[in-house]
XYZ file of C-alpha atoms in Angstrom:
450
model
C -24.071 -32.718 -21.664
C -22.989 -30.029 -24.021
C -23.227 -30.454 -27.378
C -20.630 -32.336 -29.395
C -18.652 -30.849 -32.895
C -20.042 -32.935 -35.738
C -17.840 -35.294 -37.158
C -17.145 -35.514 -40.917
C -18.858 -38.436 -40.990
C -22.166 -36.975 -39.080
C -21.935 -34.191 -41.350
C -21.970 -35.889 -44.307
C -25.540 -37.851 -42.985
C -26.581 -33.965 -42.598
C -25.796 -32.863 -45.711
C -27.684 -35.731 -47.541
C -30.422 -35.367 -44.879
C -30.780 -31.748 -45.923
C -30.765 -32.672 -49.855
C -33.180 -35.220 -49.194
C -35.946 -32.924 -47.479
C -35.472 -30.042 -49.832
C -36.139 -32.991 -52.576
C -38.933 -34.623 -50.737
C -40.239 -31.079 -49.976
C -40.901 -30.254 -53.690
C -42.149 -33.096 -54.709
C -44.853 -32.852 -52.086
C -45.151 -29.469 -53.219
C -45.528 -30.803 -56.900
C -48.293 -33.470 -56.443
C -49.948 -30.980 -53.821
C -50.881 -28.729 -55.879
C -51.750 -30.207 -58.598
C -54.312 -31.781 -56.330
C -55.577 -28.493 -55.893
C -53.939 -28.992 -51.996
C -52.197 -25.306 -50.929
C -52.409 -25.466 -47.235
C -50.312 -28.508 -45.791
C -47.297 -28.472 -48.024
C -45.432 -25.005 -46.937
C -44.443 -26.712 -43.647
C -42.351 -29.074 -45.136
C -39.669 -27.093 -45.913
C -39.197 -25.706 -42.267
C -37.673 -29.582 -42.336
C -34.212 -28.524 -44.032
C -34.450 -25.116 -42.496
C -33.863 -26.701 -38.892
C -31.700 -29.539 -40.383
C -29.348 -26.348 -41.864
C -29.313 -24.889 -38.882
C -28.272 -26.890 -36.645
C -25.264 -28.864 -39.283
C -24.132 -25.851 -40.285
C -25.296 -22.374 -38.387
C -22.973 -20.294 -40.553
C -24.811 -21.008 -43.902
C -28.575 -21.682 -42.330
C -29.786 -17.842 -43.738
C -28.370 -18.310 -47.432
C -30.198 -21.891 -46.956
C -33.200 -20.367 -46.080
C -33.131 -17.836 -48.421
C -32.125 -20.498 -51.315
C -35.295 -22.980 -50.058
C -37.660 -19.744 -50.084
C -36.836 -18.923 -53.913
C -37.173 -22.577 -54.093
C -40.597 -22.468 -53.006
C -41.852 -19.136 -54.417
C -41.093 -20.823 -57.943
C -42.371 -23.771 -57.659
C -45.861 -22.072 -56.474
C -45.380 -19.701 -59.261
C -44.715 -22.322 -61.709
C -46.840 -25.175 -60.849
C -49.596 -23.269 -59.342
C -52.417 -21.737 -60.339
C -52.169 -17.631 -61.725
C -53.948 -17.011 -58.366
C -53.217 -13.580 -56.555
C -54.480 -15.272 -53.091
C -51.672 -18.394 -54.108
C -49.146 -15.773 -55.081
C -49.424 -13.556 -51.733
C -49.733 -16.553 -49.415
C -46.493 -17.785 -51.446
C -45.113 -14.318 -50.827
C -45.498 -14.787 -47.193
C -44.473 -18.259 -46.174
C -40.940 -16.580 -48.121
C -40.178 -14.431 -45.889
C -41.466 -16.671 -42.873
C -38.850 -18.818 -44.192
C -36.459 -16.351 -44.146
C -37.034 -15.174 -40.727
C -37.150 -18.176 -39.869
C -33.833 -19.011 -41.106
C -32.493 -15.800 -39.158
C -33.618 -16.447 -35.950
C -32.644 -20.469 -35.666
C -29.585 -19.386 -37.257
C -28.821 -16.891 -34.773
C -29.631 -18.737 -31.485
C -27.899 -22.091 -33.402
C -24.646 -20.179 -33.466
C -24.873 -18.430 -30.281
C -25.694 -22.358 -28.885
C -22.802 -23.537 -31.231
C -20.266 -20.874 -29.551
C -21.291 -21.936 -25.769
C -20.610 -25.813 -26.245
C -17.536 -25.171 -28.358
C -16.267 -23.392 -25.428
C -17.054 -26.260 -22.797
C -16.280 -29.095 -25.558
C -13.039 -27.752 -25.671
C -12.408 -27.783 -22.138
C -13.473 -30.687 -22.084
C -12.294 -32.580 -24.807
C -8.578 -30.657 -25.006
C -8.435 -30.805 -21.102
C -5.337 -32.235 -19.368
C -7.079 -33.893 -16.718
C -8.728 -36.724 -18.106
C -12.979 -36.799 -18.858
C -15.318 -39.739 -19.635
C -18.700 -39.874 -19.193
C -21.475 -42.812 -18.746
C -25.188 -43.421 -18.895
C -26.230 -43.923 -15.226
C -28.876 -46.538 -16.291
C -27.024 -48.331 -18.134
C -24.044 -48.153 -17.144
C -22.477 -47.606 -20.762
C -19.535 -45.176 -21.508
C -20.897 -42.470 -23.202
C -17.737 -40.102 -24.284
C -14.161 -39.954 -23.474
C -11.279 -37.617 -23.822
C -8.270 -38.388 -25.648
C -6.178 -37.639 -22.375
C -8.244 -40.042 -20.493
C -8.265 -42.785 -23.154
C -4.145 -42.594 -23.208
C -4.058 -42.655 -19.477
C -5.276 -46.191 -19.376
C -4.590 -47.654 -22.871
C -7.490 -47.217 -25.111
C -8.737 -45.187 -28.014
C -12.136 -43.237 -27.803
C -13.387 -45.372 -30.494
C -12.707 -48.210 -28.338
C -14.021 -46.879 -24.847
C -17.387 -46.160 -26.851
C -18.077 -49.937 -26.613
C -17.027 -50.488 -23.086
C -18.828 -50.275 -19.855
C -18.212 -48.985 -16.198
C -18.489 -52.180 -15.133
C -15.636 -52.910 -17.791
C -13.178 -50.031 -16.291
C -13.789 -50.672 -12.460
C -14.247 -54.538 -12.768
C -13.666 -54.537 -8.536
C -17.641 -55.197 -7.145
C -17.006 -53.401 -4.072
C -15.182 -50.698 -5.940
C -17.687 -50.353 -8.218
C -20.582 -49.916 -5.771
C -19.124 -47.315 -3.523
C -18.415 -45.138 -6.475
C -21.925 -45.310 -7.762
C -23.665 -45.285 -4.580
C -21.103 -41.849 -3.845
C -22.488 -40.334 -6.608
C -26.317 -41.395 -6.402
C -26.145 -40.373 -3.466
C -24.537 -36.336 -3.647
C -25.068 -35.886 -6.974
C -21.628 -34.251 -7.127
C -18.730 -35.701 -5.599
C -14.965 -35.377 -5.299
C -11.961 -36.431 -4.644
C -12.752 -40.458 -5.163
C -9.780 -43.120 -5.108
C -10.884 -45.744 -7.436
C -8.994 -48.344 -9.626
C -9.363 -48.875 -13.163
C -8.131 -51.489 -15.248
C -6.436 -50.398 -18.259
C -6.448 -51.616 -21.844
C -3.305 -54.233 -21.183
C -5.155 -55.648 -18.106
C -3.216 -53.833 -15.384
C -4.430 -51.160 -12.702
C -4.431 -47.470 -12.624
C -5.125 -45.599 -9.473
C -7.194 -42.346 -10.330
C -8.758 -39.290 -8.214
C -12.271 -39.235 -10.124
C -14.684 -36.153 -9.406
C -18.057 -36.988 -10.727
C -21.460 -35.159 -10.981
C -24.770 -36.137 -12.616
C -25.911 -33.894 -15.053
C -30.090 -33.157 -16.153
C -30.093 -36.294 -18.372
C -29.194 -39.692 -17.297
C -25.671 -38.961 -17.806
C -22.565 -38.512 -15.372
C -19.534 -36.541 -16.254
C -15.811 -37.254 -14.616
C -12.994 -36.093 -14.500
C -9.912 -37.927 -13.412
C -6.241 -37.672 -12.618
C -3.972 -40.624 -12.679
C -2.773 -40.646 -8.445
C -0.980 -44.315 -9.594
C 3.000 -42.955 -9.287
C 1.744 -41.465 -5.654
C 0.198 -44.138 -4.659
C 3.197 -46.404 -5.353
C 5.290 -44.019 -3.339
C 2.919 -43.824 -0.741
C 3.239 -47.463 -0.007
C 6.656 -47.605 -0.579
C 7.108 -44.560 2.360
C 4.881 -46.263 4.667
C 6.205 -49.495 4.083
C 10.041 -47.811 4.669
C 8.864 -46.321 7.837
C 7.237 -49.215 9.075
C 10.534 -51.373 8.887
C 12.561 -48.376 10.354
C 9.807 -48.381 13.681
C 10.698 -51.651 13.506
C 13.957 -51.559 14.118
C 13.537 -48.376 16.326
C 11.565 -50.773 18.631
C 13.817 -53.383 18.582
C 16.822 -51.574 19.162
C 15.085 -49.590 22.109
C 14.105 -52.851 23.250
C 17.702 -54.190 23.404
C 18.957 -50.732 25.147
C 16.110 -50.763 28.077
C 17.136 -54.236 28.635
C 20.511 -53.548 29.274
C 19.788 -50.680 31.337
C 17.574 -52.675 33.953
C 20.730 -54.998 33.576
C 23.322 -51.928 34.514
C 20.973 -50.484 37.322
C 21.060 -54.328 38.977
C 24.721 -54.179 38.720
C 24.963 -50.822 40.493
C 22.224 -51.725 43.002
C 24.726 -54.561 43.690
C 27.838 -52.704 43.993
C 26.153 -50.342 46.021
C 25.798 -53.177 48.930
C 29.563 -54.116 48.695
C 31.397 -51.027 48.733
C 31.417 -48.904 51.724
C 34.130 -46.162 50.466
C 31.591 -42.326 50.102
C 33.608 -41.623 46.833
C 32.982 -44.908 44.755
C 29.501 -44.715 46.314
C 29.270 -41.241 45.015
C 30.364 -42.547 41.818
C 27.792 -45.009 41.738
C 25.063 -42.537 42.018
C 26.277 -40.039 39.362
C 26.253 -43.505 36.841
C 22.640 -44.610 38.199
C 21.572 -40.852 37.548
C 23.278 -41.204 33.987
C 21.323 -44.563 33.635
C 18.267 -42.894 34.418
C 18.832 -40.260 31.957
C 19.300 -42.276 28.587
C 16.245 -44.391 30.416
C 14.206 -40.805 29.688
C 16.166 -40.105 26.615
C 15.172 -44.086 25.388
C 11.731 -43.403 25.897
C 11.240 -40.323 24.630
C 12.369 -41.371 21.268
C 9.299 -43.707 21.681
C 6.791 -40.674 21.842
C 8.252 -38.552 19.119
C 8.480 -41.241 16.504
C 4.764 -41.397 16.464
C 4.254 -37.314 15.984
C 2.611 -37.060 12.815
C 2.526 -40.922 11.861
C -0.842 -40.828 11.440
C -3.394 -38.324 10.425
C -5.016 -35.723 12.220
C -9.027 -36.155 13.670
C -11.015 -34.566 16.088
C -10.912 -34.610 19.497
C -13.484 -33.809 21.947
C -11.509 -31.492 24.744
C -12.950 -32.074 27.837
C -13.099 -35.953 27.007
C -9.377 -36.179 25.960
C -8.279 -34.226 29.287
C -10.191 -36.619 31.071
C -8.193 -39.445 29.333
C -5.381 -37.648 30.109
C -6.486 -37.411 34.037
C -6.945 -41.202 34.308
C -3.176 -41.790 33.541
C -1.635 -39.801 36.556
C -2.111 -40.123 39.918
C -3.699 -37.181 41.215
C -3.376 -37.483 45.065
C -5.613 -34.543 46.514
C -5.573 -32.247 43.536
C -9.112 -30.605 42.553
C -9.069 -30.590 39.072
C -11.956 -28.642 37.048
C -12.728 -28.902 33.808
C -15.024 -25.929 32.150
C -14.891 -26.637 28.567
C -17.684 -26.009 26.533
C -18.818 -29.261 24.043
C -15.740 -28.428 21.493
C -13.868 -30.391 18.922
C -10.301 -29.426 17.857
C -8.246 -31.155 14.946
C -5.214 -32.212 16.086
C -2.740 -34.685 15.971
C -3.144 -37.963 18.226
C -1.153 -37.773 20.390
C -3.035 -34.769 21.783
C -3.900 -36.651 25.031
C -0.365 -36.419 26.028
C -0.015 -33.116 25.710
C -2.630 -32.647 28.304
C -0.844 -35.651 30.216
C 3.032 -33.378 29.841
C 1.148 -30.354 31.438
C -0.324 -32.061 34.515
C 2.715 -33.729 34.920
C 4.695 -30.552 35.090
C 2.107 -29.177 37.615
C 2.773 -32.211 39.710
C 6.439 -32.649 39.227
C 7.325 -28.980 39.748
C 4.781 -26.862 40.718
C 5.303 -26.940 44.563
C 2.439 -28.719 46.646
C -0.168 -28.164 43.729
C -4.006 -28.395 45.101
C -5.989 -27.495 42.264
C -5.730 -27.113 38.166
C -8.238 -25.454 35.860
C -9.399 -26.256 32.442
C -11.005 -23.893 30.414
C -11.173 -21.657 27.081
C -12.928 -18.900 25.480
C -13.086 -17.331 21.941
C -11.156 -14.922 20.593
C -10.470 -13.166 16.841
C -7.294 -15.499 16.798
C -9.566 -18.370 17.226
C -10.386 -20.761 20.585
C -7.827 -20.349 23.474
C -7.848 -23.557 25.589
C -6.522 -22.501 28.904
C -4.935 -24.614 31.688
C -3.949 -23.099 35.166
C -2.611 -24.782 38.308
C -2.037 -22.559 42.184
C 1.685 -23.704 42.116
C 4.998 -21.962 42.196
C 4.459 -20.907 38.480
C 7.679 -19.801 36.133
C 9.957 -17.385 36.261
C 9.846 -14.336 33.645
C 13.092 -15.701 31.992
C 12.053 -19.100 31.617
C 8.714 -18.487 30.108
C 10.241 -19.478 26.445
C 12.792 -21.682 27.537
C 10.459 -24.774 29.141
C 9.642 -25.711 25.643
C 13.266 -26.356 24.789
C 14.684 -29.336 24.328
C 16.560 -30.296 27.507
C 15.524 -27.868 29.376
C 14.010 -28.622 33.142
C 14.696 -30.756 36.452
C 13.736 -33.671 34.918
C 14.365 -34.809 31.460
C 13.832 -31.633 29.974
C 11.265 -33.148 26.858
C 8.199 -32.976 28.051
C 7.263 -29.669 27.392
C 9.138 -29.826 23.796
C 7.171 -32.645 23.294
C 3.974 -30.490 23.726
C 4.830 -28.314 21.725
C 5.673 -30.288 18.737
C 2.596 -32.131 18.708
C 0.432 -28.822 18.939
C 2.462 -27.857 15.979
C 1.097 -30.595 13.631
C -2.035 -28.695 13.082
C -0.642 -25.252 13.614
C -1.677 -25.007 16.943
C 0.787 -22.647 19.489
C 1.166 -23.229 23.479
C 2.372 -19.910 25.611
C 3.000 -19.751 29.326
C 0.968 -16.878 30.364
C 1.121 -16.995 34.110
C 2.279 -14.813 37.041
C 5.387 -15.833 38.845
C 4.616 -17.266 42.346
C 0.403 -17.369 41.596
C 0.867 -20.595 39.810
C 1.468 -21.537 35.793
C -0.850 -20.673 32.985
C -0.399 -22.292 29.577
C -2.880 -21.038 26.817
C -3.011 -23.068 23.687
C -4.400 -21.018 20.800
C -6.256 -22.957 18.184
C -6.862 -21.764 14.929
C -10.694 -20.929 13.564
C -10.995 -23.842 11.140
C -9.313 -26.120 13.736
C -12.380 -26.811 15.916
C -15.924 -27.026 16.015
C -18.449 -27.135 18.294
C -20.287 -30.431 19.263
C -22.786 -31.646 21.200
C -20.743 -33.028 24.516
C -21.384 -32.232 28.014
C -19.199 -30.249 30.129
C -17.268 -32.199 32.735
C -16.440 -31.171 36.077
C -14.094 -33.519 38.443
């Protein structure tokens, strides 16, 4: 870790440090020579030279020039009216000196360097502690980081990471994260505070060349408490979605008995042909009821990876097929997408079935492009017409219930994904589905043909 500014206190122990050595350096110097002793003693004053140097950079040449005078007249005091004693003296002076210049120098340059991280660190307004990875032991702390949960620095000098994250399980994923990466972010952990309550907080954390980790955090508490609340709001809304849609299906299966019923008493066409036009309405909030059911779950819950060819083959098992050939040549790919991906897959071969005319075969495949991986899917049906190209991915659009297509589309928009109908009128439909570059990956799955 970079060095730390000296407190008055430290400074003080410096000071006297410093006095001390110069002292204890001439007195050496004093019974040295008059024991006739001239080679040991000099080095004792490169003692306060380093100890200037480091306390206080700014003044370390005037020290070393004041300890060199020092020196030179006690030798030409005490010592003997020796030309050899005298040049010898001479020369340790200005080794002093130099001395003095160069540790002075490279002390300040030093001194400049960790000022510059110290106050990034220490002035930062993401909060930074640090701990011995040993032992365990909180090393240093920010004040931000001390006020975001309840303590002084003084005080979270005596505590312990064990103190702060006082969960076990906790505890051991965070240091077994960082033992194990060296550097590592983005970490949800909880830490107790100085009043005995929790604090979520997003730590980053990376080991350093001594036994020392450095962290910085950012309190995540407020969002996590929102969080909750949100996904405890939308769980009680699903609820009731599923309830009520519940209720309404019911009564619909109860409404097409009563029509099935009337049917078999009335014999008059025109309240027969009403009949039908209220089954067919029937029908219609039926496909309206349900797909309220699919979109509620868009983009309930996260995002992954899903391996193409095995998702369309999911897909493939839900529909019955009849006598359509149905080839799949994907390469081993992974795309991130919402998922409910599967039923896109499931909307298109639906439509091919549904609409596309006496069907016989559909195609699966893709290629690479500078946009990023087209996924393409073909069928030999009827295909669309040039004006409806756009318009099958509107809501209510179609011979059925109009959202199927809609629904593909806003499930491929999760991840910023985009579905086009491509194909030629009367050759059959051709939907490409363009996923971006950082959206899939390549894995090691076989292709599938069926």
């Amino acid at each position: 870790m970079t060095m730390r500014p000296l407190t008055r206190k430290r400074q003080i122990l410096f000071d006297l440090c410093v006095i001390g050595s110069i002292i204890v350096s001439g007195l050496i110097t004093y019974f040295s020579i008059h024991r006739g002793i001239y080679d040991v003693f000099p080095y004792f004053y490169l003692i306060p030279i380093i100890l200037i140097a480091y306390s206080r950079p700014k003044l370390s040449i005037y020290g070393s020039i004041l300890i060199g005078w020092l020196y030179v007249a006690l030798v030409f005091i005490i010592g003997l009216p020796d030309i050899r004693t005298y040049t010898l003296a001479t020369i340790w002076f200005y080794i002093f000196v130099s001395l003095g210049v160069l540790i002075s120098t490279y002390s300040l340059e030093y001194r400049k360097e960790s000022e510059k991280t110290c106050g990034a660190y220490y002035n930062s307004q993401a909060g930074a502690f640090s701990y011995n990875r040993d032992s365990l032991e909180i090393q240093d702390a920010n004040k931000k980081f001390a006020a975001m949960i309840g303590y002084s620095c003084d005080e979270l000098m005596q505590k312990s990471l064990p103190d702060l994250i006082p969960d076990w399980e906790d505890q051991e994923g965070f240091i077994n994260k960082i033992r194990d990466k060296r550097r590592v972010g983005d970490i949800e952990v909880r830490i107790r505070t100085g009043d005995g309550s929790t604090r979520w907080v997003l730590v980053s954390a990376a080991e350093t060349g001594d036994p020392v980790v450095i962290c910085t955090t950012v309190d995540i508490t407020d969002n996590k408490l929102s969080h909750a609340s949100l996904t405890q709001a939308n769980k009680k809304l699903n609820l009731l979605n599923n309830i009520t849609r519940h209720d309404i299906l019911n009564q619909l299966s109860a409404l097409h008995g009563f029509i099935e019923l009337s049917k078999q008493k009335i014999t008059d066409p025109q309240l027969i042909s009403y009949l039908e036009k209220e089954e067919q309405a029937a029908n219609a909030i039926r496909s309206q009821i349900l797909f309220t059911r699919d979109y509620q779950n868009i983009g309930v819950h996260s995002p992954q990876w899903h391996n193409v060819a095995e998702t369309v083959s999911l897909a493939l098992a839900s529909v019955d097929l009849h006598s359509i050939l149905v080839d799949i040549r994907v390469p081993p790919v992974e795309i991130y997408a919402d998922p409910l991906l599967e039923k896109v897959f499931y909307n298109l071969i639906d439509n091919s079935i549904r609409h596309g005319n006496q069907v016989s075969k559909i195609d699966f495949s893709s290629h690479e492009s500078e946009a990023g991986l087209i996924l393409t899917y073909c069928d030999n049906g009827a295909g669309i017409s040039m004006e409806d190209k756009e318009r099958i991915f509107q809501k209510g659009f179609g011979k059925n219930t109009g959202l199927g297509l809609f629904l593909t589309r806003e499930i491929l928009a999760i991840t910023g994904l985009t579905i086009t109908e491509t194909g030629v009128p009367g050759k059959g439909a051709r939907f490409e589905i363009v996923v971006l570059k950082e959206a899939y990956r390549f894995s090691g799955m076989p292709v599938i043909h069926l």
